[in-house]
Coordinates of C-alpha atoms and ligand atoms in Angstrom, one line a residue:
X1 CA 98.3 177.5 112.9
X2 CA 95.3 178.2 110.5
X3 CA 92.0 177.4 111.4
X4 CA 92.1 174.4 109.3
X5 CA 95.1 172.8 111.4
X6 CA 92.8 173.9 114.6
X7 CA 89.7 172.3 113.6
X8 CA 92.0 169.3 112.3
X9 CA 93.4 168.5 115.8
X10 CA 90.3 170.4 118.4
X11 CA 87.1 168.2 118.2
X12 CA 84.1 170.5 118.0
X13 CA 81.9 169.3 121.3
X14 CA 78.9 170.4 119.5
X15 CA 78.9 168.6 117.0
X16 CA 77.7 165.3 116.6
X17 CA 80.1 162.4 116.2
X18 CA 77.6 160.7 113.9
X19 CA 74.8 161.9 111.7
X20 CA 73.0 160.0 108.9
X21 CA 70.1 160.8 107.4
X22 CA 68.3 159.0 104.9
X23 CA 70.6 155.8 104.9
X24 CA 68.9 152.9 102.7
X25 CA 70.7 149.7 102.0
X26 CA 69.4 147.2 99.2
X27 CA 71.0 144.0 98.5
X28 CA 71.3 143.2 94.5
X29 CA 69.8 139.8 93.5
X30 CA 71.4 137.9 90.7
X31 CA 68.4 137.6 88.7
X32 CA 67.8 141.4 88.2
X33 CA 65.7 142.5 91.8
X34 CA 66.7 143.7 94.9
X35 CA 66.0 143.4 98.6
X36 CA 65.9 146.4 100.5
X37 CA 67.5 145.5 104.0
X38 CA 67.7 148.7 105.5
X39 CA 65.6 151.7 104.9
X40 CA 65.9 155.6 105.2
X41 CA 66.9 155.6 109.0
X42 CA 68.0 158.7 109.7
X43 CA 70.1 159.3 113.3
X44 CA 72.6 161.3 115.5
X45 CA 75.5 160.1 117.9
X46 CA 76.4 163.0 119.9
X47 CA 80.2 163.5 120.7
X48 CA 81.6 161.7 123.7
X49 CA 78.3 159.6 124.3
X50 CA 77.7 156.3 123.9
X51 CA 74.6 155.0 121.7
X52 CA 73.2 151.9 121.6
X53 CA 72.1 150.5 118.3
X54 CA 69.6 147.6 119.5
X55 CA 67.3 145.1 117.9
X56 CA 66.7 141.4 117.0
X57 CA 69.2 139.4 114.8
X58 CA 68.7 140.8 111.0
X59 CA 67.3 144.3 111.9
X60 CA 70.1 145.8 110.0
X61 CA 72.4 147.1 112.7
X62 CA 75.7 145.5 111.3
X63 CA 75.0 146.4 107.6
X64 CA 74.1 150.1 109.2
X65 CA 77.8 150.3 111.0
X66 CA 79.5 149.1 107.8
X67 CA 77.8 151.3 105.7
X68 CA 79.2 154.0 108.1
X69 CA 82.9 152.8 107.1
X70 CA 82.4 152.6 103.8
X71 CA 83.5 148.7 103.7
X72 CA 80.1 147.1 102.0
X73 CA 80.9 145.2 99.3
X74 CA 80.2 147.8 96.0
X75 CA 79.2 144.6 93.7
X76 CA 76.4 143.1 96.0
X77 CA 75.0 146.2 98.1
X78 CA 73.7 149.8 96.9
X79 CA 74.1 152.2 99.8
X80 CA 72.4 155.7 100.0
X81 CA 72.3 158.7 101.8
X82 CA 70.9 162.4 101.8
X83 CA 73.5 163.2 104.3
X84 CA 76.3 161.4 106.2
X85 CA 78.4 162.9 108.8
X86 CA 81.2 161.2 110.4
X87 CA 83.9 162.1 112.8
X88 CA 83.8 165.5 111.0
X89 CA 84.0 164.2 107.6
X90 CA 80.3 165.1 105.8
X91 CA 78.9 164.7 102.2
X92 CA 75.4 164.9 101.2
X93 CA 75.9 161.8 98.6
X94 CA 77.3 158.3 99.6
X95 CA 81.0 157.8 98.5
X96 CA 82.9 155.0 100.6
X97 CA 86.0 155.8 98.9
X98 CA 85.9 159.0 100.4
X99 CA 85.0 157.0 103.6
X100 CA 88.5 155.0 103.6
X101 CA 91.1 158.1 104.9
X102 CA 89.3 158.4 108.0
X103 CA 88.7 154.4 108.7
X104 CA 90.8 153.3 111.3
X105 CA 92.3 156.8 111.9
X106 CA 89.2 158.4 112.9
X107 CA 86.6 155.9 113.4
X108 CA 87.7 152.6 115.0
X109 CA 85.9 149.7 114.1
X110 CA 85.5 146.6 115.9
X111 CA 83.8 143.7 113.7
X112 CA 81.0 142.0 114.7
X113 CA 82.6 138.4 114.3
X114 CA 86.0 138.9 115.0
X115 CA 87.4 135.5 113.9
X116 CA 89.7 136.8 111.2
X117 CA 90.4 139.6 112.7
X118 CA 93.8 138.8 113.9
X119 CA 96.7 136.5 112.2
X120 CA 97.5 133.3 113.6
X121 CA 100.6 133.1 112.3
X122 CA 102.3 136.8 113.6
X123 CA 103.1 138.0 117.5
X124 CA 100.4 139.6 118.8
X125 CA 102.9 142.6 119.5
X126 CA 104.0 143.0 115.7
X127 CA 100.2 142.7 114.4
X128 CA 99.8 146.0 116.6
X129 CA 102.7 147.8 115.6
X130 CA 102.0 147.6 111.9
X131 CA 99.4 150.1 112.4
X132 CA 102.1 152.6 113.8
X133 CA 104.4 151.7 111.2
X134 CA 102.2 152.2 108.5
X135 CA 100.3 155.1 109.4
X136 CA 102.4 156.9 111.7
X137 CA 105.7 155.9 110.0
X138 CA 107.5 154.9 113.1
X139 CA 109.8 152.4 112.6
X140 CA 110.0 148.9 114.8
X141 CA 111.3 149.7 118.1
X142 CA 109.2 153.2 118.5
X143 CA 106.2 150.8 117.4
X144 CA 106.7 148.7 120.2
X145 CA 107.1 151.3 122.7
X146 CA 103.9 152.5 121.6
X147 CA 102.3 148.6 121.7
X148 CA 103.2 148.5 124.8
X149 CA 101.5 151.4 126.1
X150 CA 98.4 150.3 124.2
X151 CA 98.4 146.6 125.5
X152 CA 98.7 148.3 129.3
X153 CA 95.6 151.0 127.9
X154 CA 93.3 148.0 127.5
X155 CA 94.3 146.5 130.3
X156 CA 96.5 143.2 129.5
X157 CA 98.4 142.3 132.5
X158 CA 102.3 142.4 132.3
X159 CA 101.4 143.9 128.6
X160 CA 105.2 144.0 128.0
X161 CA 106.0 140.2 127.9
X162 CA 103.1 139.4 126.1
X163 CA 103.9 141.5 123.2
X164 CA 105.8 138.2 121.7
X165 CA 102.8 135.9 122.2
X166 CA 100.7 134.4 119.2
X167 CA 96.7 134.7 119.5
X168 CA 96.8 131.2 120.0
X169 CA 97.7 131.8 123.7
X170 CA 95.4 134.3 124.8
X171 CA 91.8 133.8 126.0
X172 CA 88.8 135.3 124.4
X173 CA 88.4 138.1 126.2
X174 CA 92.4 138.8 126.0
X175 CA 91.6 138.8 122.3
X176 CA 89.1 141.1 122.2
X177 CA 90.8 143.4 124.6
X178 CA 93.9 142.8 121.5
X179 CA 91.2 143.8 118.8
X180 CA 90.2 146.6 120.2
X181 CA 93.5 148.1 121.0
X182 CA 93.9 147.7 117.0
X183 CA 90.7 150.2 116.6
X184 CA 91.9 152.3 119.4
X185 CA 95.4 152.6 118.0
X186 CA 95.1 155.9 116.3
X187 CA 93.0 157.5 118.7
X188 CA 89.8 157.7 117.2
X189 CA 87.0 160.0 117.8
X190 CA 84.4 157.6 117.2
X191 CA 84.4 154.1 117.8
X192 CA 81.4 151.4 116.2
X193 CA 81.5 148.6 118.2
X194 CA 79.6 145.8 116.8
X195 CA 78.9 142.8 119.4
X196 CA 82.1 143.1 121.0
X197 CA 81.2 140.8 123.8
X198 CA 78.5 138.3 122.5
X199 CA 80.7 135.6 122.5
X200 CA 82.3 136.4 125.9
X201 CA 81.1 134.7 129.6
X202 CA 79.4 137.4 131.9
X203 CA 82.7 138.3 133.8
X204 CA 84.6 139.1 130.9
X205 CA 81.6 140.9 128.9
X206 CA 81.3 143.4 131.9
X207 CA 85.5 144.1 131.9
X208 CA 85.0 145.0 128.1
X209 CA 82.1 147.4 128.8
X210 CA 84.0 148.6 131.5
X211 CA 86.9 149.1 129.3
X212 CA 85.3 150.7 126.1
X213 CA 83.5 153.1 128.7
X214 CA 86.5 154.0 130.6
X215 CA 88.0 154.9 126.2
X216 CA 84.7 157.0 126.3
X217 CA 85.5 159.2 129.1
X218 CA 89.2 159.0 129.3
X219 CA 89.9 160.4 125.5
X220 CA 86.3 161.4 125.0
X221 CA 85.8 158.9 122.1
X222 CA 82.1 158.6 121.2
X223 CA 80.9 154.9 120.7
X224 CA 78.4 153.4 118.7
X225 CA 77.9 150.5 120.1
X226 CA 75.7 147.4 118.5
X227 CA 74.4 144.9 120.4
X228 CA 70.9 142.7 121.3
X229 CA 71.4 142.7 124.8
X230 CA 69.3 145.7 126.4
X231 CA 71.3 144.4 129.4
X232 CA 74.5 145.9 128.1
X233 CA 72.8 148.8 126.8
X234 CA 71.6 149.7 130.2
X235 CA 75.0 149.7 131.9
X236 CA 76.7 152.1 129.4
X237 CA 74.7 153.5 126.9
X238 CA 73.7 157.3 127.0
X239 CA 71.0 157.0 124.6
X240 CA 69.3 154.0 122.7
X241 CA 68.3 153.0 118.8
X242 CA 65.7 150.5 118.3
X243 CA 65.7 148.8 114.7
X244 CA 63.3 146.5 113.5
X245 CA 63.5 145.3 109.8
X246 CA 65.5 147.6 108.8
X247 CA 64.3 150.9 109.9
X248 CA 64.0 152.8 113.4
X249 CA 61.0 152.0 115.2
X250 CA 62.7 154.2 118.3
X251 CA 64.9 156.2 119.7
X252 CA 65.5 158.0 122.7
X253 CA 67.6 158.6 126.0
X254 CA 68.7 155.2 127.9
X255 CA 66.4 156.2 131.0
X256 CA 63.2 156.4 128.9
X257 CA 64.3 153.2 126.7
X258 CA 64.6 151.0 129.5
X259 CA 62.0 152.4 131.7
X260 CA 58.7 153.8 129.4
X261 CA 59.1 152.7 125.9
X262 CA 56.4 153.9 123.6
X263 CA 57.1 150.9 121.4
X264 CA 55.6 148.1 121.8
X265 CA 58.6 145.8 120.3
X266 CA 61.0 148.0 122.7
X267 CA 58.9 146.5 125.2
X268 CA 58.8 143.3 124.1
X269 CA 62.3 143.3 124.0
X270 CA 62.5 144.9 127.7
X271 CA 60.3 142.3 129.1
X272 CA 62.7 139.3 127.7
X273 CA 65.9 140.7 130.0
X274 CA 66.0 139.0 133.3
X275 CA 68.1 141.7 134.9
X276 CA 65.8 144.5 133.9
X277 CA 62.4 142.7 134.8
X278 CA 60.4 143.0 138.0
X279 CA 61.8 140.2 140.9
X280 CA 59.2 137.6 139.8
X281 CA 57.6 139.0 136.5
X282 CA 57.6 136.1 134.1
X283 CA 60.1 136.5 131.0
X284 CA 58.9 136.8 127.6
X285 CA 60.7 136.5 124.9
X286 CA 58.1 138.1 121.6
X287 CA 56.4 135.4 120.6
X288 CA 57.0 134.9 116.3
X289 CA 60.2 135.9 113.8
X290 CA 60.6 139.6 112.1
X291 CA 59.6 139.5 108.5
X292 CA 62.2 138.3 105.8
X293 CA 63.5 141.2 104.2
X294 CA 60.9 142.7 101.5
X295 CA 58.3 141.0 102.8
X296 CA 57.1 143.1 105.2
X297 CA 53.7 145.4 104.6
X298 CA 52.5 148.3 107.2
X299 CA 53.7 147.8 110.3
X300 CA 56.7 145.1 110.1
X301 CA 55.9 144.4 113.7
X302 CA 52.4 144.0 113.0
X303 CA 51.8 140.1 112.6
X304 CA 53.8 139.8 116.6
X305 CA 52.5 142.7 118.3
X306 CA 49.9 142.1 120.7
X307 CA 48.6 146.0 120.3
X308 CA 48.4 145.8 116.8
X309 CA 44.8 146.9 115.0
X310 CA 43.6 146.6 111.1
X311 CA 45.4 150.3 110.2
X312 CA 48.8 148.4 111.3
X313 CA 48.6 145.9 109.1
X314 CA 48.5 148.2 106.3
X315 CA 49.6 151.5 107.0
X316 CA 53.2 152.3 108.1
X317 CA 53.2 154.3 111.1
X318 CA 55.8 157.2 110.6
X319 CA 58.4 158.2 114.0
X320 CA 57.4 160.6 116.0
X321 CA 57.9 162.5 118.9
X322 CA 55.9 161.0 122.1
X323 CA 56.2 161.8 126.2
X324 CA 59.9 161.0 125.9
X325 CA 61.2 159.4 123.2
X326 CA 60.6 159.2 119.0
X327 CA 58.8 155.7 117.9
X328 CA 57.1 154.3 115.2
X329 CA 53.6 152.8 116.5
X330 CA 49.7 153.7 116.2
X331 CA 49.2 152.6 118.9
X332 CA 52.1 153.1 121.6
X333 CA 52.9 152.3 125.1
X334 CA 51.5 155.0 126.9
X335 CA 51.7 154.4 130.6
X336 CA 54.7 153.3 131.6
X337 CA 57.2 150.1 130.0
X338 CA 57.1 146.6 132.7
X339 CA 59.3 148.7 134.6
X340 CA 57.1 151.3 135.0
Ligands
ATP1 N1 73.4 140.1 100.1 C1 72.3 139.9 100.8 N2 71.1 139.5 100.2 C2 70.0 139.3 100.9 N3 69.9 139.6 102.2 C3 71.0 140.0 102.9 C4 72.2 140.2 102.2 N4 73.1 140.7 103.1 C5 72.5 140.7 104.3 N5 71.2 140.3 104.2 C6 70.2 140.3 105.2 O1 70.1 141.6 105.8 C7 69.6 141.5 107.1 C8 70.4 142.4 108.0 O2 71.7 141.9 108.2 P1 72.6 142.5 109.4 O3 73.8 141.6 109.3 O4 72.8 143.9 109.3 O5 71.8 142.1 110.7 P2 72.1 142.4 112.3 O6 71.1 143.3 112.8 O7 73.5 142.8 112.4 O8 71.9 140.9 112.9 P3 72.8 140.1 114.0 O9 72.2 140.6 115.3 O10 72.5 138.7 113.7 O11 74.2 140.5 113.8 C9 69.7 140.1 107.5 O12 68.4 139.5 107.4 C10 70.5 139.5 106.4 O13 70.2 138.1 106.2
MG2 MG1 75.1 142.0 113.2

């Protein structure tokens, strides 16, 4: 075996599972402009942990993730990086089509709205299989044996006899538990979960979290999971991302996150999560809407923050290291979040 083949098949602990730097994503107009929607964020997932990429509807977080796999559309987005590494692949310039061998087979990706993501019209069983016919080269009946395994893996009861059922007849969370034995197939190092249980009732959200962290620890995938529900985040996540308007306002272990946030939009957002609030504390949501893309100036939280003086309004506070965690504020959160 040469060192290539062992660095092929032995993940290197060390070494981070994800890490972007200087990712930028600007949507082309038709009449000649462009919007910039998400803007030099620059991150690291480490290996086997998961990280939580958080923030309001439109920060960015799914255009981030499919950036990541290379699948933005090339005609309407212009992607950027100084340096991407993923699952071990690494380049210093932005090339999805380099991205595409190690979709799938090394990075699993669950889609935020999953509606398409499985065919009406084929067995559940067969839809599975394909993947192990097609990049394993197994032909039908060594597919299903390994289907079948998978189906039991997330957790499908009597996985066996439902290999021959259409979507039609499973549930929603049976469906999701379907689509993410699809990005599990090929035993991914790193999975990018994007909402994978927004549209699911309470019960069944916590038996997928339970399931994609029982993936984490059993094959020591890392996850990147996306989601707007600090709730989530504070069951399984290791360590947190905040995004607002396209960029990081913070970052930081889960503890610190949900307990002293030095932003004050992570503490906004803190305060609106019943679970996480003081027994009897009143619930806020933040008061106002982010920005529309490009049309944001200093501070994008700024014109909603109830900290926010004249310097924020113009000047854009850079990230940087505080007590615990990196944000992006003049004027942070210094003793303690509303848990504190
Ligand atoms: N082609 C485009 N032209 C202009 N704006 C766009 C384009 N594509 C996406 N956007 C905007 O980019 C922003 C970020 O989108 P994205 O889907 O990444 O948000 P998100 O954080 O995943 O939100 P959600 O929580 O709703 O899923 C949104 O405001 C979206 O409207
Ligand atoms: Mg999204």
């Amino acid at each position: 075996m040469t060192l290539n083949d062992m660095m092929e098949t032995k993940p290197l602990a060390k070494e981070p599972a994800i890490d972007v730097a200087g990712l930028t994503i600007t949507a082309r107009k038709e009449d000649g402009g462009s919007v910039p929607l998400v803007k030099d964020i620059s991150f690291a997932c480490r290996a086997g942990e998961v990280t939580a990429l958080i923030g309001e509807s439109g920060s960015g977080k799914s255009l981030t993730a499919a950036a990541l796999l290379g699948v933005l559309d090339a005609a309407v987005y212009d992607v950027c990086t100084q340096d991407l590494a993923i699952a071990r692949y690494r380049a210093t310039t932005y090339d999805a089509e380099a991205l595409s061998p190690i979709r799938g087979r090394k990075v699993g990706y669950i889609v935020q709205d999953p509606g398409s993501a499985l065919d009406p019209t084929m067995k559940i069983g067969d839809q599975l299989a394909e993947l192990f016919m097609i990049h394993r080269g197994m032909n039908h009946s060594a597919a299903r044996v390994e289907v079948n395994r998978l189906l039991d893996l997330v957790r499908i009861p009597n996985a066996a006899a439902r290999y021959d059922d259409y979507p039609h007849a499973f549930s929603g969370g049976m469906k999701q538990r379907v689509i993410i034995a699809g990005a599990v197939a090929l035993s991914p190092e790193v999975l990018i979960a994007d909402e994978p249980t927004t549209a699911l009732d309470v019960t069944v959200q916590a038996e997928i979290l339970a399931l994609i962290d029982d993936l984490r620890t059993t094959y020591g995938m890392s996850v990147l999971l996306i989601t707007h529900d600090l709730g989530v985040v504070y069951q399984v996540a290791d360590h947190v991302i905040v995004m607002y308007a396209g960029r990081i306002v913070e970052k930081g272990p889960v503890e610190t996150i949900c307990t002293t946030p030095a932003h004050p939009y992570t503490a906004g957002l803190l305060a609106s999560v019943p679970d996480l609030s003081r027994s009897g504390a009143a619930i806020a949501a933040i008061p106002g809407n982010p920005p529309k893309p490009g049309q944001d100036q200093g501070c994008a939280f700024s014109p909603r923050c109830v900290r926010a003086q004249a310097v924020c309004t113009t000047d854009r506070p850079h990230l940087l290291q505080r007590a615990q965690s990196i944000a992006a504020c003049h004027f942070p959160v210094t003793s303690g979040g509303h848990l504190g």
